[in-house]
Coordinates of C-alpha atoms and ligand atoms in Angstrom, one line a residue:
P274 CA 263.1 30.0 -50.3
F275 CA 263.5 31.8 -47.1
G276 CA 260.4 34.3 -47.7
I277 CA 257.8 35.5 -44.9
N278 CA 254.5 33.4 -45.2
S279 CA 252.9 34.5 -42.0
L280 CA 249.8 35.8 -41.1
A281 CA 251.3 39.7 -39.2
K282 CA 250.6 40.7 -42.0
L283 CA 253.2 43.6 -43.9
S284 CA 250.9 46.3 -46.1
D285 CA 251.8 46.3 -49.2
E286 CA 254.2 49.5 -49.0
E287 CA 256.4 47.9 -46.1
E288 CA 256.5 45.1 -47.6
M289 CA 258.0 47.7 -50.6
L290 CA 260.4 48.8 -48.1
R291 CA 261.4 45.7 -47.3
E292 CA 262.1 44.7 -51.1
A293 CA 264.1 47.7 -51.3
V294 CA 266.3 47.4 -48.8
R295 CA 267.1 44.0 -49.4
R296 CA 268.6 45.5 -52.2
F297 CA 270.9 48.1 -51.6
A298 CA 271.7 46.1 -48.2
T299 CA 273.3 43.8 -51.1
E300 CA 274.4 46.5 -54.1
V301 CA 275.4 48.3 -52.1
V302 CA 276.0 47.4 -48.5
E303 CA 277.5 44.0 -49.4
P304 CA 280.5 44.0 -50.7
K305 CA 281.3 46.5 -47.8
V306 CA 281.5 44.8 -45.3
R307 CA 284.5 42.6 -44.5
E308 CA 286.6 45.6 -45.4
M309 CA 285.0 47.4 -43.3
D310 CA 284.7 44.4 -40.2
E311 CA 288.1 44.4 -41.1
N312 CA 289.1 48.7 -40.8
E313 CA 286.4 48.5 -37.9
K314 CA 284.9 52.0 -39.8
M315 CA 281.7 52.8 -41.0
D316 CA 282.5 53.5 -45.2
P317 CA 280.6 57.3 -45.1
A318 CA 279.2 56.6 -48.7
I319 CA 277.3 54.0 -46.5
I320 CA 276.3 56.6 -44.7
K321 CA 275.3 58.6 -47.4
G322 CA 273.8 55.7 -49.0
L323 CA 271.0 55.2 -45.7
F324 CA 269.9 59.5 -46.3
E325 CA 269.8 58.9 -50.3
Q326 CA 267.6 55.7 -50.4
G327 CA 265.3 57.9 -47.2
L328 CA 266.1 55.4 -44.7
M329 CA 267.0 58.0 -41.9
G330 CA 263.3 59.6 -41.4
I331 CA 261.6 56.1 -41.3
E332 CA 258.9 57.3 -38.9
T333 CA 259.3 61.3 -39.7
S334 CA 256.9 63.0 -41.5
Q335 CA 257.1 64.2 -45.0
D336 CA 256.4 67.5 -43.9
H337 CA 259.8 66.7 -41.8
G338 CA 261.5 65.6 -45.5
G339 CA 261.3 62.0 -44.0
A340 CA 259.1 58.6 -44.9
G341 CA 256.3 58.9 -43.6
C342 CA 256.6 55.2 -42.3
S343 CA 255.2 52.7 -39.5
F344 CA 257.1 51.7 -36.6
T345 CA 257.3 47.9 -38.4
A346 CA 258.6 48.8 -41.8
A347 CA 261.4 51.0 -39.2
I348 CA 261.9 47.5 -37.7
I349 CA 261.7 46.0 -41.2
V350 CA 263.6 47.5 -43.2
I351 CA 266.6 47.5 -39.2
E352 CA 266.2 43.0 -39.6
E353 CA 266.7 43.8 -43.3
L354 CA 270.3 45.5 -42.9
A355 CA 271.4 43.6 -40.1
K356 CA 271.6 40.6 -42.3
V357 CA 273.6 41.7 -44.5
D358 CA 275.5 43.8 -41.9
A359 CA 274.6 45.0 -38.1
S360 CA 276.7 47.8 -37.6
V361 CA 274.8 49.4 -41.2
S362 CA 271.5 48.3 -39.4
V363 CA 272.1 49.3 -35.8
L364 CA 273.9 52.7 -37.5
C365 CA 270.4 53.4 -39.1
D366 CA 268.0 51.9 -35.5
V367 CA 269.4 54.3 -33.1
H368 CA 269.1 57.1 -35.6
N369 CA 265.2 56.0 -35.8
T370 CA 264.3 54.6 -33.1
L371 CA 266.2 56.3 -30.6
V372 CA 267.4 60.5 -31.6
N373 CA 264.2 60.5 -34.5
T374 CA 261.6 59.4 -31.7
V375 CA 262.9 61.8 -29.2
L376 CA 261.9 64.4 -31.5
R377 CA 259.0 63.6 -32.6
K378 CA 257.6 62.5 -29.5
Y379 CA 258.6 64.7 -27.4
A380 CA 260.7 67.4 -28.1
S381 CA 258.9 71.5 -29.0
K382 CA 257.6 72.0 -33.0
E383 CA 260.2 74.6 -32.8
L384 CA 263.2 71.6 -32.4
M385 CA 261.0 69.3 -34.5
D386 CA 260.9 72.1 -37.2
K387 CA 265.0 73.3 -36.6
Y388 CA 266.2 69.0 -36.0
L389 CA 264.0 66.8 -37.9
P390 CA 264.8 67.4 -41.8
Q391 CA 268.0 67.2 -41.4
L392 CA 268.3 64.0 -39.6
S393 CA 266.2 63.0 -42.1
T394 CA 269.0 63.4 -44.8
E395 CA 272.0 64.6 -44.0
V396 CA 273.0 65.0 -40.1
L397 CA 273.5 61.6 -38.7
G398 CA 272.4 61.4 -34.5
S399 CA 274.0 59.6 -31.2
F400 CA 271.6 58.3 -28.8
A401 CA 273.6 59.8 -25.1
L402 CA 272.5 57.7 -22.2
S403 CA 275.0 55.2 -20.1
E404 CA 278.3 57.1 -18.4
P405 CA 281.2 54.5 -16.8
S406 CA 279.8 54.4 -14.4
S407 CA 275.9 53.6 -14.8
G408 CA 275.0 51.5 -17.3
S409 CA 272.2 48.9 -16.6
D410 CA 271.6 51.7 -13.3
A411 CA 271.3 54.4 -16.0
F412 CA 269.9 56.9 -14.0
A413 CA 272.3 57.4 -11.9
M414 CA 274.6 58.7 -14.4
K415 CA 276.4 62.0 -12.9
T416 CA 276.8 64.0 -16.0
T417 CA 274.9 67.5 -14.5
C418 CA 272.6 70.6 -16.1
K419 CA 273.1 73.6 -14.7
K420 CA 270.6 76.8 -15.8
D421 CA 272.8 79.7 -15.6
S422 CA 272.0 83.1 -15.5
N423 CA 270.3 83.6 -19.0
G424 CA 268.0 80.1 -19.2
D425 CA 270.2 78.5 -21.3
W426 CA 271.9 75.6 -19.8
I427 CA 275.4 74.3 -19.3
I428 CA 275.8 70.1 -19.3
N429 CA 279.4 69.0 -18.0
G430 CA 280.0 65.2 -17.7
S431 CA 281.2 61.9 -19.4
K432 CA 279.6 59.4 -21.2
M433 CA 280.4 56.1 -22.9
W434 CA 279.8 53.0 -25.2
I435 CA 277.6 55.9 -27.5
T436 CA 277.0 55.0 -30.7
N437 CA 277.2 56.9 -33.8
S438 CA 279.1 59.6 -32.1
A439 CA 281.9 59.6 -34.2
E440 CA 280.2 60.1 -37.4
A441 CA 276.8 62.2 -35.8
E442 CA 276.7 65.8 -35.1
F443 CA 273.8 65.1 -33.5
F444 CA 273.3 64.7 -29.6
I445 CA 270.3 64.0 -27.8
V446 CA 271.7 64.2 -24.2
F447 CA 270.4 63.3 -20.7
A448 CA 271.4 64.8 -17.7
Q449 CA 271.0 65.1 -14.0
G450 CA 270.1 68.8 -12.6
D451 CA 269.2 68.1 -9.4
P452 CA 270.8 65.2 -7.6
S453 CA 267.9 65.4 -4.3
K454 CA 264.5 64.3 -6.7
G455 CA 266.6 61.0 -7.6
Y456 CA 265.5 59.9 -11.5
K457 CA 263.0 63.2 -11.1
G458 CA 266.2 65.1 -11.8
I459 CA 267.5 63.9 -14.7
S460 CA 266.1 65.9 -17.8
A461 CA 267.4 65.2 -21.8
F462 CA 268.3 68.2 -24.2
A463 CA 269.2 68.7 -27.9
V464 CA 272.2 69.4 -28.0
E465 CA 274.6 69.7 -31.7
K466 CA 278.6 68.9 -31.7
S467 CA 279.2 72.1 -32.4
M468 CA 277.9 73.2 -28.7
G469 CA 281.3 72.0 -28.0
V470 CA 281.1 68.0 -27.6
E471 CA 284.3 66.3 -27.9
I472 CA 284.8 62.7 -28.8
A473 CA 287.1 60.5 -26.8
K474 CA 288.2 57.8 -27.1
K475 CA 286.7 55.2 -29.4
E476 CA 286.5 51.4 -28.7
Q477 CA 288.3 48.1 -29.9
K478 CA 284.9 45.4 -30.3
L479 CA 284.3 42.3 -30.3
G480 CA 281.3 42.5 -33.4
I481 CA 279.5 45.0 -34.8
K482 CA 283.0 46.7 -35.6
A483 CA 281.8 49.1 -38.0
S484 CA 280.2 50.5 -36.0
S485 CA 281.8 53.8 -33.6
T486 CA 281.1 53.0 -30.0
C487 CA 283.3 55.8 -28.0
T488 CA 283.7 57.6 -25.0
V489 CA 281.5 61.4 -25.3
N490 CA 282.4 64.6 -23.5
F491 CA 280.7 67.2 -22.2
D492 CA 282.8 70.4 -20.8
D493 CA 280.9 73.5 -19.7
V494 CA 278.6 72.7 -23.5
K495 CA 275.8 75.6 -23.5
V496 CA 273.0 74.0 -24.7
P497 CA 270.1 76.9 -25.2
A498 CA 267.6 77.0 -23.4
A499 CA 264.8 76.1 -26.2
N500 CA 267.0 73.2 -27.0
L501 CA 265.6 71.3 -23.7
I502 CA 263.0 68.3 -25.0
G503 CA 259.8 67.8 -22.9
E504 CA 259.7 68.8 -19.5
E505 CA 262.2 69.7 -17.2
G506 CA 263.1 66.4 -15.0
K507 CA 261.0 63.7 -17.5
G508 CA 264.0 62.8 -18.4
Y509 CA 264.5 59.6 -17.3
K510 CA 261.0 59.2 -18.6
I511 CA 261.9 60.2 -22.6
A512 CA 265.1 58.3 -22.0
I513 CA 262.8 55.1 -21.1
E514 CA 259.9 55.4 -22.7
I515 CA 261.8 55.3 -25.4
L516 CA 263.9 52.5 -24.7
N517 CA 261.0 50.4 -24.8
E518 CA 260.2 51.1 -28.7
G519 CA 264.1 51.0 -29.2
R520 CA 264.5 47.0 -27.7
V521 CA 262.1 46.4 -31.2
G522 CA 264.3 47.2 -33.0
I523 CA 267.7 45.5 -31.1
G524 CA 265.0 42.2 -31.5
A525 CA 264.4 43.3 -35.1
Q526 CA 268.4 43.5 -35.4
M527 CA 268.8 40.2 -34.1
V528 CA 266.1 38.5 -35.7
G529 CA 268.1 39.6 -39.5
I530 CA 271.4 38.7 -37.4
A531 CA 270.6 35.0 -37.7
Q532 CA 268.6 34.3 -40.8
G533 CA 271.7 35.7 -42.8
A534 CA 273.3 33.2 -40.7
Y535 CA 271.3 30.9 -41.3
E536 CA 270.6 31.7 -45.3
K537 CA 275.2 31.6 -46.0
S538 CA 275.2 28.4 -43.9
V539 CA 272.3 26.4 -45.4
R540 CA 273.4 27.3 -49.3
Y541 CA 276.9 26.1 -48.0
A542 CA 275.9 23.1 -47.5
Y543 CA 273.8 22.3 -49.7
D544 CA 275.8 23.0 -52.3
R545 CA 279.1 21.2 -50.2
T546 CA 279.7 17.5 -50.7
Q547 CA 280.9 15.0 -48.0
F548 CA 280.0 11.1 -48.7
G549 CA 278.8 11.2 -51.7
K550 CA 276.0 13.4 -50.8
P551 CA 275.5 17.2 -49.6
V552 CA 276.4 17.9 -46.3
A553 CA 273.1 20.0 -45.8
S554 CA 270.7 16.5 -47.1
F555 CA 271.7 13.9 -44.0
Q556 CA 269.3 14.4 -41.6
G557 CA 271.4 15.6 -38.4
M558 CA 272.5 19.0 -40.3
Q559 CA 268.7 19.3 -41.1
F560 CA 266.7 18.7 -38.5
Q561 CA 269.2 21.6 -36.6
M562 CA 268.2 23.5 -39.4
A563 CA 264.9 23.0 -39.0
D564 CA 264.5 23.8 -35.0
A565 CA 267.1 26.6 -36.5
A566 CA 264.4 27.8 -38.8
T567 CA 261.3 27.7 -36.1
E568 CA 263.4 29.9 -33.7
I569 CA 263.8 31.9 -36.4
E570 CA 260.3 32.8 -36.4
A571 CA 259.4 32.5 -33.6
A572 CA 261.5 35.0 -33.2
R573 CA 260.5 37.0 -35.6
L574 CA 257.1 36.9 -34.6
L575 CA 258.0 38.5 -31.2
V576 CA 259.3 41.3 -32.6
Y577 CA 256.3 41.8 -34.8
N578 CA 253.9 41.8 -32.3
A579 CA 255.8 43.8 -29.9
A580 CA 256.1 46.7 -33.4
R581 CA 252.3 46.3 -34.0
L582 CA 251.2 46.6 -30.5
K583 CA 252.8 50.2 -29.6
E584 CA 251.1 51.0 -32.9
E585 CA 248.3 50.2 -32.1
G586 CA 248.5 52.2 -28.3
R587 CA 248.3 49.3 -27.0
P588 CA 250.7 48.0 -24.0
F589 CA 253.9 46.5 -25.6
T590 CA 256.0 46.7 -22.6
K591 CA 256.9 42.7 -22.0
Q592 CA 256.9 42.2 -25.3
A593 CA 259.3 44.7 -26.7
A594 CA 261.4 43.0 -23.7
M595 CA 260.5 39.7 -24.8
A596 CA 261.4 40.3 -28.5
K597 CA 264.4 41.7 -26.9
I598 CA 265.5 38.8 -25.1
Y599 CA 264.0 35.7 -27.1
S600 CA 265.6 37.8 -30.8
S601 CA 269.3 37.6 -29.6
Q602 CA 269.3 34.3 -27.7
V603 CA 268.5 32.9 -31.1
A604 CA 271.1 35.9 -33.3
Q605 CA 274.0 33.4 -31.0
S606 CA 272.7 30.5 -31.1
V607 CA 271.5 29.7 -35.0
S608 CA 274.9 32.3 -35.9
G609 CA 276.4 29.5 -33.8
S610 CA 275.3 26.7 -35.6
A611 CA 275.4 28.2 -38.3
I612 CA 279.3 28.2 -37.8
E613 CA 279.4 24.3 -37.2
W614 CA 277.5 24.1 -40.2
A615 CA 279.7 25.5 -43.0
G616 CA 282.6 23.2 -40.7
G617 CA 286.1 25.1 -41.2
V618 CA 285.6 26.8 -43.1
G619 CA 282.6 29.0 -41.1
F620 CA 285.7 29.0 -38.8
T621 CA 287.3 31.3 -41.1
R622 CA 287.5 35.0 -42.6
E623 CA 286.1 33.9 -45.6
T624 CA 282.9 33.2 -45.6
G625 CA 281.8 36.2 -43.4
I626 CA 279.5 33.8 -41.3
E627 CA 281.6 33.8 -37.8
K628 CA 280.9 37.2 -37.9
Y629 CA 277.5 36.6 -38.0
W630 CA 278.1 35.2 -34.4
R631 CA 280.7 38.0 -33.1
D632 CA 277.6 40.5 -34.0
S633 CA 274.9 38.4 -32.2
K634 CA 276.9 38.9 -29.1
I635 CA 276.0 42.6 -27.9
G636 CA 272.1 41.7 -28.8
A637 CA 272.4 40.7 -25.0
I638 CA 274.7 43.5 -23.9
Y639 CA 272.7 47.6 -25.4
E640 CA 270.3 48.7 -25.7
G641 CA 269.3 46.9 -21.7
T642 CA 271.0 43.8 -20.7
S643 CA 268.9 40.4 -21.0
N644 CA 269.0 40.6 -16.7
I645 CA 267.4 44.0 -17.4
Q646 CA 264.9 42.4 -20.0
R647 CA 264.4 40.3 -17.3
Q648 CA 263.9 42.1 -14.7
T649 CA 260.9 44.3 -17.2
I650 CA 259.3 41.4 -17.5
A651 CA 259.3 40.3 -14.1
K652 CA 258.1 44.0 -12.9
L653 CA 255.4 44.0 -15.4
Q654 CA 253.7 39.4 -14.8
E655 CA 253.8 40.8 -10.8
K656 CA 251.6 43.8 -11.7
E657 CA 249.2 41.6 -13.9
M658 CA 248.8 39.1 -11.8
G659 CA 247.9 41.5 -9.0
L660 CA 250.3 39.8 -6.4
Ligands
LIG943 N1 259.0 51.5 -19.1 C1 258.5 53.0 -18.4 N2 259.2 53.5 -18.2 C2 259.4 52.7 -16.7 C3 260.5 50.9 -17.3 C4 260.0 50.2 -18.4 N3 260.2 50.2 -19.1 N4 261.6 51.2 -16.5 C5 261.3 51.4 -15.2 N5 260.2 52.1 -15.5 C6 259.9 54.2 -14.4 C7 259.4 53.1 -13.1 O1 257.8 53.7 -13.8 C8 259.2 54.8 -12.9 O2 259.1 56.2 -13.2 P1 258.2 56.8 -11.8 O3 258.0 57.2 -11.2 O4 257.2 58.0 -13.0 O5 257.0 55.8 -12.3 C9 261.0 55.3 -12.8 O6 260.8 54.7 -14.0 C10 262.1 53.9 -12.5 O7 261.9 53.4 -12.2 P2 262.4 51.7 -11.1 O8 263.2 52.3 -10.1 O9 261.1 50.6 -11.0 O10 263.3 51.7 -12.6 P3 265.0 51.1 -11.9 O11 265.8 52.3 -11.6 O12 265.2 50.0 -11.0 O13 265.4 51.1 -13.2 C11 265.8 51.9 -15.3 C12 264.9 51.2 -14.6 C13 267.4 52.4 -15.3 C14 265.2 52.1 -16.9 C15 266.3 50.2 -15.4 O14 265.5 49.0 -15.3 C16 266.6 49.4 -17.1 O15 266.1 49.5 -18.5 N6 268.3 49.5 -17.7 C17 268.4 49.6 -19.1 C18 269.1 50.5 -20.0 C19 269.7 50.7 -20.8 O16 268.2 50.1 -22.4 N7 270.1 51.7 -21.6 C20 270.5 51.6 -23.3 C21 271.3 53.0 -23.4 S1 270.9 53.3 -25.2 C22 272.1 51.6 -25.4 O17 272.8 50.6 -25.4 C23 271.7 52.2 -27.2 C24 272.6 51.0 -27.9 O18 273.9 50.1 -28.1 C25 272.9 50.9 -29.4
LIG944 P1 276.2 46.5 -16.3 O1 274.9 47.1 -15.7 O2 277.1 46.5 -15.8 O3 276.0 45.2 -15.9 C1 277.1 44.1 -15.8 C2 276.1 42.6 -15.2 O4 275.7 43.4 -14.2 C3 275.1 42.2 -16.7 O5 275.9 41.2 -16.7 C4 274.3 43.0 -16.0 O6 272.4 42.4 -16.4 C5 274.0 42.1 -15.0 N1 273.2 43.5 -13.7 C6 273.0 44.8 -13.5 N2 271.7 45.7 -13.2 C7 271.5 44.0 -12.7 C8 270.4 43.0 -12.3 N3 269.7 44.9 -11.6 N4 270.0 42.3 -11.4 C9 270.5 41.6 -12.7 N5 271.7 41.3 -13.3 C10 272.6 42.8 -13.5 N6 273.8 52.9 -24.3 C11 274.0 54.5 -24.8 O7 272.9 55.3 -24.0 N7 273.9 54.9 -26.0 C12 274.4 54.5 -26.5 O8 274.5 54.3 -27.6 C13 275.3 52.8 -26.7 N8 275.2 51.4 -27.0 C14 276.4 51.2 -26.9 C15 276.9 49.7 -28.0 C16 278.0 49.5 -27.7 C17 278.6 48.7 -28.4 C18 278.0 48.7 -26.5 C19 278.7 47.1 -25.2 C20 277.2 49.7 -25.0 C21 276.0 50.7 -25.7 N9 275.6 51.3 -24.4 C22 274.5 52.7 -24.9 C23 275.8 50.5 -23.2 C24 274.7 50.1 -23.4 O9 274.3 50.2 -22.8 C25 274.8 49.1 -22.1 O10 276.2 48.6 -21.9 C26 274.6 48.5 -20.9 O11 272.7 49.3 -20.4 C27 275.1 47.5 -19.9 O12 275.1 48.5 -19.0 P2 277.1 47.7 -18.6 O13 277.6 47.8 -19.1 O14 277.4 49.4 -17.2 O15 277.1 46.7 -17.6

């Protein structure tokens, strides 16, 4: 009853992948969701399962051990996982749309040959941009990179809020090499944990509790010259161009959260009887559910449209920002309504409906807050209108 019937057509390969991920999510992830949320810890068996299912190198070429699928395929995987658990979804999202994509798009052949096969099969990655004093103003970072006499790089500083960092062995790190150049002094690096990365404070959060979010410290971490990604001073462009793609992924995560909450609660409301009828049969309930279903469909179309525009090499930055901002609003409002549709039961941990609402809140914060998306949309609107 909740199938996807849309002209935003998916290929046979994308449909098959959706089915496979749906099975993995319901059979392997779902039984562990509550325990992982309460323990605030990702089950290592799930990370292993994601690698075994080929979900950690979705767009990576088969030559590099990946699945060689489309960007939309990655989006579908994120959406399907989020229907069941937003933490597993973001783990997979960061690894694929941020970490792997930086390497695929900007790294030397040598770096791709070295790291992409590991990242497709066994090594988890993190994307380290934000710092204690630079979140929205990401290019004001204080972490430094300096060349030593051999041409290797020495990184010093502290990154904050880094997803996957408790489990990751590999980090994409952004650092400032020449503050006099402003953001044009920022470079990007491929950094192995074993080079000396220190994982510090783990945050306790409102939602996506099983996803690790830690401070990551760099104290004279020596990174080989060859691990510079792209050109020196181009790190800022790498960061934001990757985030433009990543934001579509977060949009997909939010669509999945909204859909997951909707399905759980509507099913409950058809089972629950009051006044001699299923509560879902009251028009007051049905109208709310119809509105929610409409909002989810609109959000999904924004997300898929941004993904297809990207795949076709057309401008998609504005559409990605719109998809993220709208989907995160829909995820919050639908998961909030879902709690109400289930009454008191929705407010308990029993059904897991309240978890969707807690998990939805992050959509308006990470990968650029909703205000930052608005700023991006406004800037592009001005440009398009020649103002
Ligand atoms: N796409 C491409 N280029 C962009 C861009 C965009 N969306 N936004 C800005 N730029 C470029 C500009 O063109 C300019 O480059 P050039 O000089 O080469 O033309 C440069 O960036 C600076 O532009 P601005 O002066 O307009 O930018 P700013 O300094 O005001 O802010 C920003 C830029 C830091 C990118 C800000 O807009 C932003 O997006 N902040 C949010 C940061 C963010 O998303 N962090 C996410 C961390 S990762 C994460 O969160 C992962 C997770 O949780 C799961
Ligand atoms: P601030 O920038 O301090 O913003 C505070 C408020 O001010 C917000 O409402 C914001 O919208 C508003 N604001 C700021 N500037 C403007 C403006 N110009 N106009 C209007 N309003 C404005 N970062 C990574 O690098 N890697 C990760 O893996 C990662 N994972 C994360 C996981 C979690 C759970 C969380 C919470 C964060 C994560 N982040 C990550 C960091 C995340 O990207 C930042 O938290 C986010 O970009 C916002 O930055 P901030 O928290 O410093 O908020």
